[in-house]
mmCIF file of C-alpha atoms and ligand atoms in Angstrom:
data_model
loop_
_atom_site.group_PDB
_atom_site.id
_atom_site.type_symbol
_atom_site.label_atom_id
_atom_site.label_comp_id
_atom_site.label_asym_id
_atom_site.label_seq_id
_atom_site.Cartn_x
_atom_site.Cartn_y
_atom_site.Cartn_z
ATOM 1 C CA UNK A 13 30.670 3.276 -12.087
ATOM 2 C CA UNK A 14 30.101 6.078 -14.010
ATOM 3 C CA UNK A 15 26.906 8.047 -14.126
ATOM 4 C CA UNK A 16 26.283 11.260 -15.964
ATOM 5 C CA UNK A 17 29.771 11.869 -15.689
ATOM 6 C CA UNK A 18 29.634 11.142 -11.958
ATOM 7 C CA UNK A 19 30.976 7.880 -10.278
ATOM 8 C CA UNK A 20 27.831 6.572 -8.190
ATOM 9 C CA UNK A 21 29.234 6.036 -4.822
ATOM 10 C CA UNK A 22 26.626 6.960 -2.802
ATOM 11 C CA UNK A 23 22.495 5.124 -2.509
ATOM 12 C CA UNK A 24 20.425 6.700 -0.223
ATOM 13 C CA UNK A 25 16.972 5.140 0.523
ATOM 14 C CA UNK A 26 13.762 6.429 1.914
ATOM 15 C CA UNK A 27 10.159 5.472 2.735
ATOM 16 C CA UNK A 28 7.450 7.992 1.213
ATOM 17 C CA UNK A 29 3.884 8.297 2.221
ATOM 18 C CA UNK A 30 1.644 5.511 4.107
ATOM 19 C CA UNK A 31 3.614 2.694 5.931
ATOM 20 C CA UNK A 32 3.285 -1.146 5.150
ATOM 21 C CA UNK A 33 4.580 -4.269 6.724
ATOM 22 C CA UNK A 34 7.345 -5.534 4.466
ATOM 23 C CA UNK A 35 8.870 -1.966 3.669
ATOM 24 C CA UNK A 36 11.849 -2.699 6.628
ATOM 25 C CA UNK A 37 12.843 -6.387 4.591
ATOM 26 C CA UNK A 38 12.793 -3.717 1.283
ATOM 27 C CA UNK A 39 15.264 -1.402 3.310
ATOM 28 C CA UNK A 40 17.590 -4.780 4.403
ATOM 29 C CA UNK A 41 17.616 -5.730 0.672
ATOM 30 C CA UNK A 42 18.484 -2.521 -0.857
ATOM 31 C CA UNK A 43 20.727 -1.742 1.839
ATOM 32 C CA UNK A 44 22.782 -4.906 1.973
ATOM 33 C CA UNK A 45 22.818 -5.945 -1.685
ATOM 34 C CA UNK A 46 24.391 -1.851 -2.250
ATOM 35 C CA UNK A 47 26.783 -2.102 0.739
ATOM 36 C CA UNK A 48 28.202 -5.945 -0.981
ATOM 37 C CA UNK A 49 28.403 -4.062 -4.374
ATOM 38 C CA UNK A 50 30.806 -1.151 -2.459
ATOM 39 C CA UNK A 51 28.406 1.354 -2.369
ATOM 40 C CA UNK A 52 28.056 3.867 0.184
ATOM 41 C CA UNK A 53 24.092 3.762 1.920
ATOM 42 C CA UNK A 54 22.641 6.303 3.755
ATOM 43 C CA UNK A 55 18.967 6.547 5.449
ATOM 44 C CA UNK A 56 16.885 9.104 4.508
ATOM 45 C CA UNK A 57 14.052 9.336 7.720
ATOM 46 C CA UNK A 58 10.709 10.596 7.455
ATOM 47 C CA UNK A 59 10.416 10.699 3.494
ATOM 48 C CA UNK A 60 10.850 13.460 1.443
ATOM 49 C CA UNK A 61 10.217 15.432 4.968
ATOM 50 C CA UNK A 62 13.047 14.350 6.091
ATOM 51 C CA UNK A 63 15.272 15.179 3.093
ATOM 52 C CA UNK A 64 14.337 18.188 3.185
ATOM 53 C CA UNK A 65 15.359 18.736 7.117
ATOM 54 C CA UNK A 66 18.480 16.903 6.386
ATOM 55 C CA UNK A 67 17.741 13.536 8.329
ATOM 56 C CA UNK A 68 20.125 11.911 6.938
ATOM 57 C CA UNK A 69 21.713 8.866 8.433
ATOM 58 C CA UNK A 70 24.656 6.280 7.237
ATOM 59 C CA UNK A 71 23.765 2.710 7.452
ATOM 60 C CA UNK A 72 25.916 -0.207 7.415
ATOM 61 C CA UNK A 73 24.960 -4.242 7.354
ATOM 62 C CA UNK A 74 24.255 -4.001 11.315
ATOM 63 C CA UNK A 75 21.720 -1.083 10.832
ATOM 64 C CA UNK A 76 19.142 -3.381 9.096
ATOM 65 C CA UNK A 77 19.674 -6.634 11.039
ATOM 66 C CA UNK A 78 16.774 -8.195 12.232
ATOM 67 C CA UNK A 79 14.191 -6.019 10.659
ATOM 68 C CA UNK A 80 13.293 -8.656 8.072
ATOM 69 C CA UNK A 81 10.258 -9.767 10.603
ATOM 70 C CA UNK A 82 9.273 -5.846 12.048
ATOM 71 C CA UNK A 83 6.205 -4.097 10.740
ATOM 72 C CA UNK A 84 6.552 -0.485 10.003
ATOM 73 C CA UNK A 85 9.744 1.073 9.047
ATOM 74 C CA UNK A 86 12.871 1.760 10.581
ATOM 75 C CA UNK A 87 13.456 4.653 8.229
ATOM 76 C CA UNK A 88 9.642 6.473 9.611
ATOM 77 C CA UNK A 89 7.485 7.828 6.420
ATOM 78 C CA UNK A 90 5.813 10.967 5.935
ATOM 79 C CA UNK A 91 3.732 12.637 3.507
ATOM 80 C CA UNK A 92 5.369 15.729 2.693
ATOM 81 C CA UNK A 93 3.434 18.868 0.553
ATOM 82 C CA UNK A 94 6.348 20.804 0.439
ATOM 83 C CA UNK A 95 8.294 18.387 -1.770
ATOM 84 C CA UNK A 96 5.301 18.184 -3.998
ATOM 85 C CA UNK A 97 6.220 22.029 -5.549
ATOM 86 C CA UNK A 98 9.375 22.217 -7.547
ATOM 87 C CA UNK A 99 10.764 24.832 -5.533
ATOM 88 C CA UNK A 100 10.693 21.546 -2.979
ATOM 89 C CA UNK A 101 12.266 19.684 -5.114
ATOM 90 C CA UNK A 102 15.373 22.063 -5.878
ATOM 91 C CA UNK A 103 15.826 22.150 -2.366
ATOM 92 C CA UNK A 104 15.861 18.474 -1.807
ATOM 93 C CA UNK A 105 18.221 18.434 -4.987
ATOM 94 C CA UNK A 106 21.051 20.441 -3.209
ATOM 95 C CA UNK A 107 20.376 18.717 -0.230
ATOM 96 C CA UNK A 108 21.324 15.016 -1.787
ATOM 97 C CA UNK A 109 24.326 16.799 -3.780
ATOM 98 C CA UNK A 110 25.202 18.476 -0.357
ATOM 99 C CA UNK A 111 25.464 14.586 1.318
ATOM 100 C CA UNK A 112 27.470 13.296 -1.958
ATOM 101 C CA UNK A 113 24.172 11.071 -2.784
ATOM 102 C CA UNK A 114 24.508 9.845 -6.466
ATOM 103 C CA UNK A 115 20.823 7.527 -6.566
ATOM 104 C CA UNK A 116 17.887 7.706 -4.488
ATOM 105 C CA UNK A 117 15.824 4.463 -3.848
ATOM 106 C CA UNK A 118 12.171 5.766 -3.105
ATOM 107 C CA UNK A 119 9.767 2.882 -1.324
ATOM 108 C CA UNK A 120 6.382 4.156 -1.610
ATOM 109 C CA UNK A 121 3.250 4.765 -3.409
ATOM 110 C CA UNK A 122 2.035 6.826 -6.436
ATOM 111 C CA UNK A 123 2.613 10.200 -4.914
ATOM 112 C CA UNK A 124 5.833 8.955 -3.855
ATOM 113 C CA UNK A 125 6.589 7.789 -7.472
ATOM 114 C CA UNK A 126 5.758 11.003 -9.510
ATOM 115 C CA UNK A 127 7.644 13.391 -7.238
ATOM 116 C CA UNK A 128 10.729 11.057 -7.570
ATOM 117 C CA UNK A 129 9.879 10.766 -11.057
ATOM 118 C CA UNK A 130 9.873 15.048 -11.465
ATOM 119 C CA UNK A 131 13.379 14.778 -9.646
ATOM 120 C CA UNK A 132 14.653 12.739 -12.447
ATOM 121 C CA UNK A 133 13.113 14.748 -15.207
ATOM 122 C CA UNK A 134 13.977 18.406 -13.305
ATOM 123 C CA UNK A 135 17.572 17.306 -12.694
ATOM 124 C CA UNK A 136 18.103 14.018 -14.305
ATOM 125 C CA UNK A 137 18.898 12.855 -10.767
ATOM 126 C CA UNK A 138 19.069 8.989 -10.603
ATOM 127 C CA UNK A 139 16.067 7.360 -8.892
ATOM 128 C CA UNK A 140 14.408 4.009 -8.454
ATOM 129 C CA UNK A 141 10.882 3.087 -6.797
ATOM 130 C CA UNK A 142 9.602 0.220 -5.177
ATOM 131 C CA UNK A 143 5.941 -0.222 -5.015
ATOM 132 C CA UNK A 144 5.371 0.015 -0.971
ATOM 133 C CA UNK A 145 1.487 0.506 -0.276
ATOM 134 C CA UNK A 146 -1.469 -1.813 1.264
ATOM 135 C CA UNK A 147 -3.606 -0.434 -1.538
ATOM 136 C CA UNK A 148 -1.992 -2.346 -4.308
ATOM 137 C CA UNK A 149 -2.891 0.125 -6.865
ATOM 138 C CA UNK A 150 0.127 0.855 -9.130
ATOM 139 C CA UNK A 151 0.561 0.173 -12.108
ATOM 140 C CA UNK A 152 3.487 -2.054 -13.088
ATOM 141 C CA UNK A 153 3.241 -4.519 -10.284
ATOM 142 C CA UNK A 154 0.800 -7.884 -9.594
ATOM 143 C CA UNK A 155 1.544 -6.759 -6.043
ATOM 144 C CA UNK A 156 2.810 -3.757 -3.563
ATOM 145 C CA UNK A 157 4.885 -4.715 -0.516
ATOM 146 C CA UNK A 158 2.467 -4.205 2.482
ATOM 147 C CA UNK A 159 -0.860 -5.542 0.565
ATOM 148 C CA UNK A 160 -0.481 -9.011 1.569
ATOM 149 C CA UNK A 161 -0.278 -8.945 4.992
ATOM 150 C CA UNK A 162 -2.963 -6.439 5.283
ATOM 151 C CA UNK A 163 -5.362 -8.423 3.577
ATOM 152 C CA UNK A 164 -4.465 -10.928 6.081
ATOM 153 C CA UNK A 165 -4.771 -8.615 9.467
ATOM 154 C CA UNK A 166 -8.510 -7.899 8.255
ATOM 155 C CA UNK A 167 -9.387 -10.973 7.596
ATOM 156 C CA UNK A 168 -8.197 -12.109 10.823
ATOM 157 C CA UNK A 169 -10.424 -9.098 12.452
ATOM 158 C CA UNK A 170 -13.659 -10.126 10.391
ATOM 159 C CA UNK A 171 -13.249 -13.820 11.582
ATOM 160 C CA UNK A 172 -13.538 -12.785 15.032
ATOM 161 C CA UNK A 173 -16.413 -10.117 14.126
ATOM 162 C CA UNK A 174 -18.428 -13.535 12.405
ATOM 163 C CA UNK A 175 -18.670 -15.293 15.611
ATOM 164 C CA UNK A 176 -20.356 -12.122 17.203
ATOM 165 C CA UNK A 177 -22.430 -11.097 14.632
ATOM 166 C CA UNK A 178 -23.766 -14.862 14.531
ATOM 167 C CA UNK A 179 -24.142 -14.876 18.020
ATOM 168 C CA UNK A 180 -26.421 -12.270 18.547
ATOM 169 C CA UNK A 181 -27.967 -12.414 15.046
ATOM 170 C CA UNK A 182 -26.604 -9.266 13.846
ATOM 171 C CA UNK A 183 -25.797 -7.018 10.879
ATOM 172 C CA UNK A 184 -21.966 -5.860 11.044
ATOM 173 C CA UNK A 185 -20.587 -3.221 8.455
ATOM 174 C CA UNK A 186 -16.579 -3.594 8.419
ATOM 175 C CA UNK A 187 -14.477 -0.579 7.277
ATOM 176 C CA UNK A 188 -11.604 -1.899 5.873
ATOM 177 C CA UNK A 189 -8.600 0.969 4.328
ATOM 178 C CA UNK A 190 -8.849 2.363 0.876
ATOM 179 C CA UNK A 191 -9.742 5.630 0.002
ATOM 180 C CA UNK A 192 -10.035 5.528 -3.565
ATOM 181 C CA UNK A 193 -8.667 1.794 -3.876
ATOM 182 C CA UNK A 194 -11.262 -0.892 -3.179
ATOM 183 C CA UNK A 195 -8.597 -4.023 -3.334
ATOM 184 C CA UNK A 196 -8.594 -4.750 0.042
ATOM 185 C CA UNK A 197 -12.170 -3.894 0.685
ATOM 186 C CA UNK A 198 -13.100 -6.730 -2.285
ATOM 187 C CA UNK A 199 -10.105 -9.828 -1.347
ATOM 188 C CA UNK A 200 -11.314 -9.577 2.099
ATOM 189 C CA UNK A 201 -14.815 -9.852 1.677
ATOM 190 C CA UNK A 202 -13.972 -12.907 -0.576
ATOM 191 C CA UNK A 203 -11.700 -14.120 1.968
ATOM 192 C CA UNK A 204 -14.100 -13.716 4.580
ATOM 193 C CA UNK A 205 -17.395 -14.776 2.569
ATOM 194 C CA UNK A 206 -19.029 -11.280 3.680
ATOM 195 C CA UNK A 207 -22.151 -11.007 2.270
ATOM 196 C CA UNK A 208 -21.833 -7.940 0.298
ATOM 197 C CA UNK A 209 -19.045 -5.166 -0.329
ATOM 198 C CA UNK A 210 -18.987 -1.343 -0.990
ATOM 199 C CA UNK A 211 -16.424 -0.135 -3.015
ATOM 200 C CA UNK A 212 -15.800 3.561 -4.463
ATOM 201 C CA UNK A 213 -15.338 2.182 -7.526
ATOM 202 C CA UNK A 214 -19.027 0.685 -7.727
ATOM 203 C CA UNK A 215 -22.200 2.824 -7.421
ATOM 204 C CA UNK A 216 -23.615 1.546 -3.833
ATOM 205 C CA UNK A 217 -27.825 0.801 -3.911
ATOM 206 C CA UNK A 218 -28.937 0.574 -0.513
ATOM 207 C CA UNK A 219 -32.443 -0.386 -1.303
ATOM 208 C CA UNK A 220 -31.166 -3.462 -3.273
ATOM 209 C CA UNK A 221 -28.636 -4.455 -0.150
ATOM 210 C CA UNK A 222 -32.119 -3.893 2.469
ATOM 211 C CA UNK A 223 -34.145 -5.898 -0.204
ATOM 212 C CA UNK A 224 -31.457 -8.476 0.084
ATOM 213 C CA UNK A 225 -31.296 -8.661 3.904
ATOM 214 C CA UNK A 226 -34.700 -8.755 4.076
ATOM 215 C CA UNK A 227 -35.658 -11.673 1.865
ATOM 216 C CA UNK A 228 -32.547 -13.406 3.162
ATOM 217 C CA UNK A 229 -34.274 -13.363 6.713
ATOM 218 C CA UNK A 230 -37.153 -14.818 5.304
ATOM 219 C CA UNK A 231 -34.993 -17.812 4.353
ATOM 220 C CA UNK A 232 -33.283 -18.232 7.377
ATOM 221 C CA UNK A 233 -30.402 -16.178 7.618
ATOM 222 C CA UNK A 234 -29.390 -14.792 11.011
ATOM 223 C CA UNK A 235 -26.176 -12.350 10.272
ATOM 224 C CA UNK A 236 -24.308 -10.759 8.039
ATOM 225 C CA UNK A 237 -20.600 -9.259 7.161
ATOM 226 C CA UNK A 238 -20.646 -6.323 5.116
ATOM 227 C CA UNK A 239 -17.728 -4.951 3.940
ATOM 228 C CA UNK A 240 -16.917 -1.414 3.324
ATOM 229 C CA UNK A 241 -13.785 0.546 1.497
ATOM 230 C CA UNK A 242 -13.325 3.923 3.897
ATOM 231 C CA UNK A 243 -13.475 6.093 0.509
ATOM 232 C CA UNK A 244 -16.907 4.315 -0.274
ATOM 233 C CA UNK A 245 -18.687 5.393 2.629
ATOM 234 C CA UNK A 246 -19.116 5.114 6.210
ATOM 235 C CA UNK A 247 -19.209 2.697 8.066
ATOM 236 C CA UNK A 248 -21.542 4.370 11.305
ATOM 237 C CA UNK A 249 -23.453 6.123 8.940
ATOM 238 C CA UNK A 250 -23.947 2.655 6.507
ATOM 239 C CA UNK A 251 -24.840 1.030 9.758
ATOM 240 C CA UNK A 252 -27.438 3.796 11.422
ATOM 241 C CA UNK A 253 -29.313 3.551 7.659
ATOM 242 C CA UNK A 254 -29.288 -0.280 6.771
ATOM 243 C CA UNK A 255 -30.877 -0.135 10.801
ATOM 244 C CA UNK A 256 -33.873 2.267 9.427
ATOM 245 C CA UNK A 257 -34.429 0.410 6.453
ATOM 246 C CA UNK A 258 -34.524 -2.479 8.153
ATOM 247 C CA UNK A 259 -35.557 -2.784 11.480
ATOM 248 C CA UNK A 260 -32.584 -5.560 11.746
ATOM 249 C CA UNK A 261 -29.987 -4.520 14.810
ATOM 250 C CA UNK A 262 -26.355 -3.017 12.760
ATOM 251 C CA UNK A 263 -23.014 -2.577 14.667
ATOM 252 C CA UNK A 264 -20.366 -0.939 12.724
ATOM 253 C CA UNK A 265 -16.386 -1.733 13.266
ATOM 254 C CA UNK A 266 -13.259 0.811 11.593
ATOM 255 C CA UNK A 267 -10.451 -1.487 11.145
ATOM 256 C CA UNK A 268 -8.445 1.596 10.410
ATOM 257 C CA UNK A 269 -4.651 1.695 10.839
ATOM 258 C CA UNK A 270 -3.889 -2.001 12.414
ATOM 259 C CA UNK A 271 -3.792 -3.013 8.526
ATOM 260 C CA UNK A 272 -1.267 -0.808 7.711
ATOM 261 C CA UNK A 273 1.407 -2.681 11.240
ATOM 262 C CA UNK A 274 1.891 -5.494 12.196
ATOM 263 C CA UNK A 275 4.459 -8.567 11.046
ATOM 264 C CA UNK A 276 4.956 -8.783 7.765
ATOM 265 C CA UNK A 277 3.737 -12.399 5.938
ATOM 266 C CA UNK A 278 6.081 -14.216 4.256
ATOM 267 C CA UNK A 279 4.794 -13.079 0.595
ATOM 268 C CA UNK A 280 5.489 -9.505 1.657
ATOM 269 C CA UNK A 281 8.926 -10.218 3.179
ATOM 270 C CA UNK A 282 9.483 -12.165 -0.105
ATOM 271 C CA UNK A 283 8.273 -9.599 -2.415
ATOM 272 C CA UNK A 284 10.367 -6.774 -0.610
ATOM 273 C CA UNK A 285 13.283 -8.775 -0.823
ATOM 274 C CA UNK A 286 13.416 -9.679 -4.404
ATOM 275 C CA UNK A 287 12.326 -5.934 -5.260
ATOM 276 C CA UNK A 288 14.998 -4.526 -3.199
ATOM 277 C CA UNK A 289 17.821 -6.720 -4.503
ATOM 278 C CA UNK A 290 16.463 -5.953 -8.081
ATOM 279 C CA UNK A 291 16.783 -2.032 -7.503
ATOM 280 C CA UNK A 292 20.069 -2.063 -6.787
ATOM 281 C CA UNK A 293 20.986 -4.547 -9.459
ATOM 282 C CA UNK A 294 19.493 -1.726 -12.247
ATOM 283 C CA UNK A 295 21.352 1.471 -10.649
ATOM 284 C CA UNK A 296 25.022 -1.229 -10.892
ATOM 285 C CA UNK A 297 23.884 -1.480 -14.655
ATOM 286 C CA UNK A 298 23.232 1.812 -14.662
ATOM 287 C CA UNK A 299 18.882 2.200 -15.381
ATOM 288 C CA UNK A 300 16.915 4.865 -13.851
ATOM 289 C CA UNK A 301 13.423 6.396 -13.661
ATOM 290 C CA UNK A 302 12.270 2.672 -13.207
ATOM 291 C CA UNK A 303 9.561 1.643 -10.889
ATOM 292 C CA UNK A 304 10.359 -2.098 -9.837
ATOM 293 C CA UNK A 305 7.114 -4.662 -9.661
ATOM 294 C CA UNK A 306 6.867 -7.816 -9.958
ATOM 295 C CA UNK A 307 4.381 -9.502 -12.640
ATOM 296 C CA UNK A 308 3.832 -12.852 -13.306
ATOM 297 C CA UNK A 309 5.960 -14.082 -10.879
ATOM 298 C CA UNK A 310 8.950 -12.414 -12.687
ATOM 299 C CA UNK A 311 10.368 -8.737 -11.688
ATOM 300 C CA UNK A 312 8.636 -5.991 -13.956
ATOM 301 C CA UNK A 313 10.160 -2.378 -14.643
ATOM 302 C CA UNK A 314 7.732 0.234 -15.660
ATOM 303 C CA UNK A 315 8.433 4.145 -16.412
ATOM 304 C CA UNK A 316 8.356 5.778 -12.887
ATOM 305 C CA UNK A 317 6.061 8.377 -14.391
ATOM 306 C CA UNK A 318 4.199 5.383 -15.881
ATOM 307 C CA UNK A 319 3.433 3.626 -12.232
ATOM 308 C CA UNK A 320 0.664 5.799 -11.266
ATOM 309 C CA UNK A 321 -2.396 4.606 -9.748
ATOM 310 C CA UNK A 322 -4.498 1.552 -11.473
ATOM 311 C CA UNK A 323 -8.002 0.221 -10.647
ATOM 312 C CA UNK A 324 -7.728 -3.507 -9.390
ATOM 313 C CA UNK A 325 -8.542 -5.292 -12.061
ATOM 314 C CA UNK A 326 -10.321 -8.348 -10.910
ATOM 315 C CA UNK A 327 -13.036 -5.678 -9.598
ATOM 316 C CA UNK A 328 -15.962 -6.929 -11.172
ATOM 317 C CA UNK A 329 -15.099 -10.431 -10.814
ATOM 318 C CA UNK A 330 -14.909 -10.265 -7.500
ATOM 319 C CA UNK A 331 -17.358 -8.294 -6.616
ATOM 320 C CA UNK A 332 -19.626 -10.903 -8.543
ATOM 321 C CA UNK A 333 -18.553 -14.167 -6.654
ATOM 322 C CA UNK A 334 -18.966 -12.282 -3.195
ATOM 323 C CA UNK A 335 -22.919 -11.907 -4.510
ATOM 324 C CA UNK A 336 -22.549 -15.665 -6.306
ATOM 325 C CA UNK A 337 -21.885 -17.274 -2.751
ATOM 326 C CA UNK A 338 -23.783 -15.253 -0.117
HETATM 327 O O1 F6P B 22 -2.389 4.726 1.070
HETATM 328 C C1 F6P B 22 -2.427 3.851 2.131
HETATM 329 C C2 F6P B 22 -3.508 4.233 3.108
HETATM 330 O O2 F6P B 22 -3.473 3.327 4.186
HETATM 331 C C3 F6P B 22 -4.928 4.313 2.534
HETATM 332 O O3 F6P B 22 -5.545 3.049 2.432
HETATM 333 C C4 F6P B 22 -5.605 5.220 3.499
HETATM 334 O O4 F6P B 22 -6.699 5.877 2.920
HETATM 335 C C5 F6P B 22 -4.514 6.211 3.849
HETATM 336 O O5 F6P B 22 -3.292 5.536 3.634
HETATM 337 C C6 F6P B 22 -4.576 6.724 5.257
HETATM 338 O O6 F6P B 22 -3.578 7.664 5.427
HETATM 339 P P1 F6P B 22 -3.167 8.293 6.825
HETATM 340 O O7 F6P B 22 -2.407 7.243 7.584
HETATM 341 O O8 F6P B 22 -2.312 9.453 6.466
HETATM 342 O O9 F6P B 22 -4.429 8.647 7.532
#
């Protein structure tokens, strides 16, 4: 195949940024669909990190068997400021003409996508991204590989935090991931039936929530789930204040990192699978500078430098049947 007057021979994959579950089934796909089509595939660990060191690994089918069901990736991830500067990015551009790599398959998130997309428009170097973040805030995809079954892990958590906070008639404020994203904050407070949710996106009114908790007593109610996005707040420091406001007793739980590992569900496996066969279907025909997503049930390409970070769109609608059922 020929590509800027080069045959492609060589795909070399890596992970970029925060892990999610489903990212390893991504790496089987794109690895085994490119070795069947006669390409070359190498593993790129650590990210952009790694490219730069020169952690650079062949794989063959063998190297990705039985990694469909493993959390994490076998490839490792980084986050990697050096690549961010285009001085980074020549050197990472010698470095994949140095290993004879012809297309780069980058499985990440937004900063993931626009330094792959400055590699193409620097040195017209072929690349391809696949949405992998729990966040699920890119543009050009329903849904990011990793989302799904994170969503899932803290809504298993909260389940078990309900029975406690009923027990003992408490308040409970859950910190769920999302720094600037509140997706998972908002599905798993849905999925949970929490009573209320903080979000960065949202201006937060404590003396509303306190009003809330307050009259809800009055009627009854013994405990409550509160959900919190890490980049909306605190969750000790939500706690300590609802507590003053209040008088009612507040524990506080971080569910921190055990949403980002764990087994992947079957919709992530799925998703990584049918994105990672579709990437290396576009660099046989030849397409670059495409992120791949998946919309409508059907795959979805979108500019790489057009896949940058999106607000979740059912925010408000969401947010408003959490309040409609408490
Ligand atoms: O982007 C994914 C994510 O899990 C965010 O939700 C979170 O804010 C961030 O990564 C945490 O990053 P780190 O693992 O580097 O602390």
């Amino acid at each position: 195949m020929e590509l800027f007057g080069n045959p492609i021979k060589k795909i070399a994959i890596l992970c970029s940024g925060g892990d999610g579950p489903g990212m390893n089934a991504a790496i089987r796909a794109v690895a085994r669909t490119a070795l069947m089509s006669g390409f070359q595939v190498d593993g790129i660990m650590r990210g952009y990190a790694g490219l730069l060191n020169e952690e650079i690994i062949p794989l063959n089918h063998r190297s990705v068997s039985n990694i469909i069901s493993r959390g994490g990736t076998i490839l490792k991830t980084a986050r990697c400021p050096e690549f961010a500067t285009d001085a980074g990015k020549e050197k990472a551009y010698q470095i994949l003409k140095k290993y004879n790599i012809d297309a780069l398959v980058i499985i990440g998130g937004d900063g993931s996508y626009r330094g792959a997309a400055r590699l193409l428009e620097l040195y017209n170097f072929p690349v391809v991204g696949l949405p992998g973040t729990i966040d699920n805030d890119l543009n050009g995809t329903d849904q990011t590989i990793g989302c799904h079954t994170a969503v899932n892990t803290a809504l298993d958590a909260i389940d078990k935090i309900r029975d406690t906070a009923h027990s003992m008639e408490r308040i409970f404020i859950v910190e769920v991931m999302g720094n600037k994203s509140g997706y998972i904050a908002l599905e798993v407070a849905l999925g949970a039936g929490a009573e209320d949710v903080i979000v960065p996106e949202r201006k937060f009114d404590y003396e509303r929530m306190c009003r809330e908790v307050r009259e809800g007593h009055k009627k009854g109610k013994i405990s409550w789930v509160i959900v919190v996005a890490e980049g909306a707040g605190k969750g000790h420091e939500i706690a300590n204040t609802i507590t003053t406001m209040t008088g009612f007793e507040t524990r506080f739980v971080v569910l921190g990192h055990i949403q980002r590992g764990g087994t992947p569900t079957g919709q992530d496996r799925i998703l990584a699978t049918r994105l990672g066969v579709a990437a290396v279907e576009l660099i046989k025909k030849g397409t670059f500078g495409k992120a791949v997503g998946i919309a409508q049930d059907e795959i979805f390409l979108t500019d790489l430098k057009d896949a940058t970070r999106k607000e979740f769109k059912h925010l408000d609608e969401y947010y408003r049947l959490v309040k409609l059922l408490t």
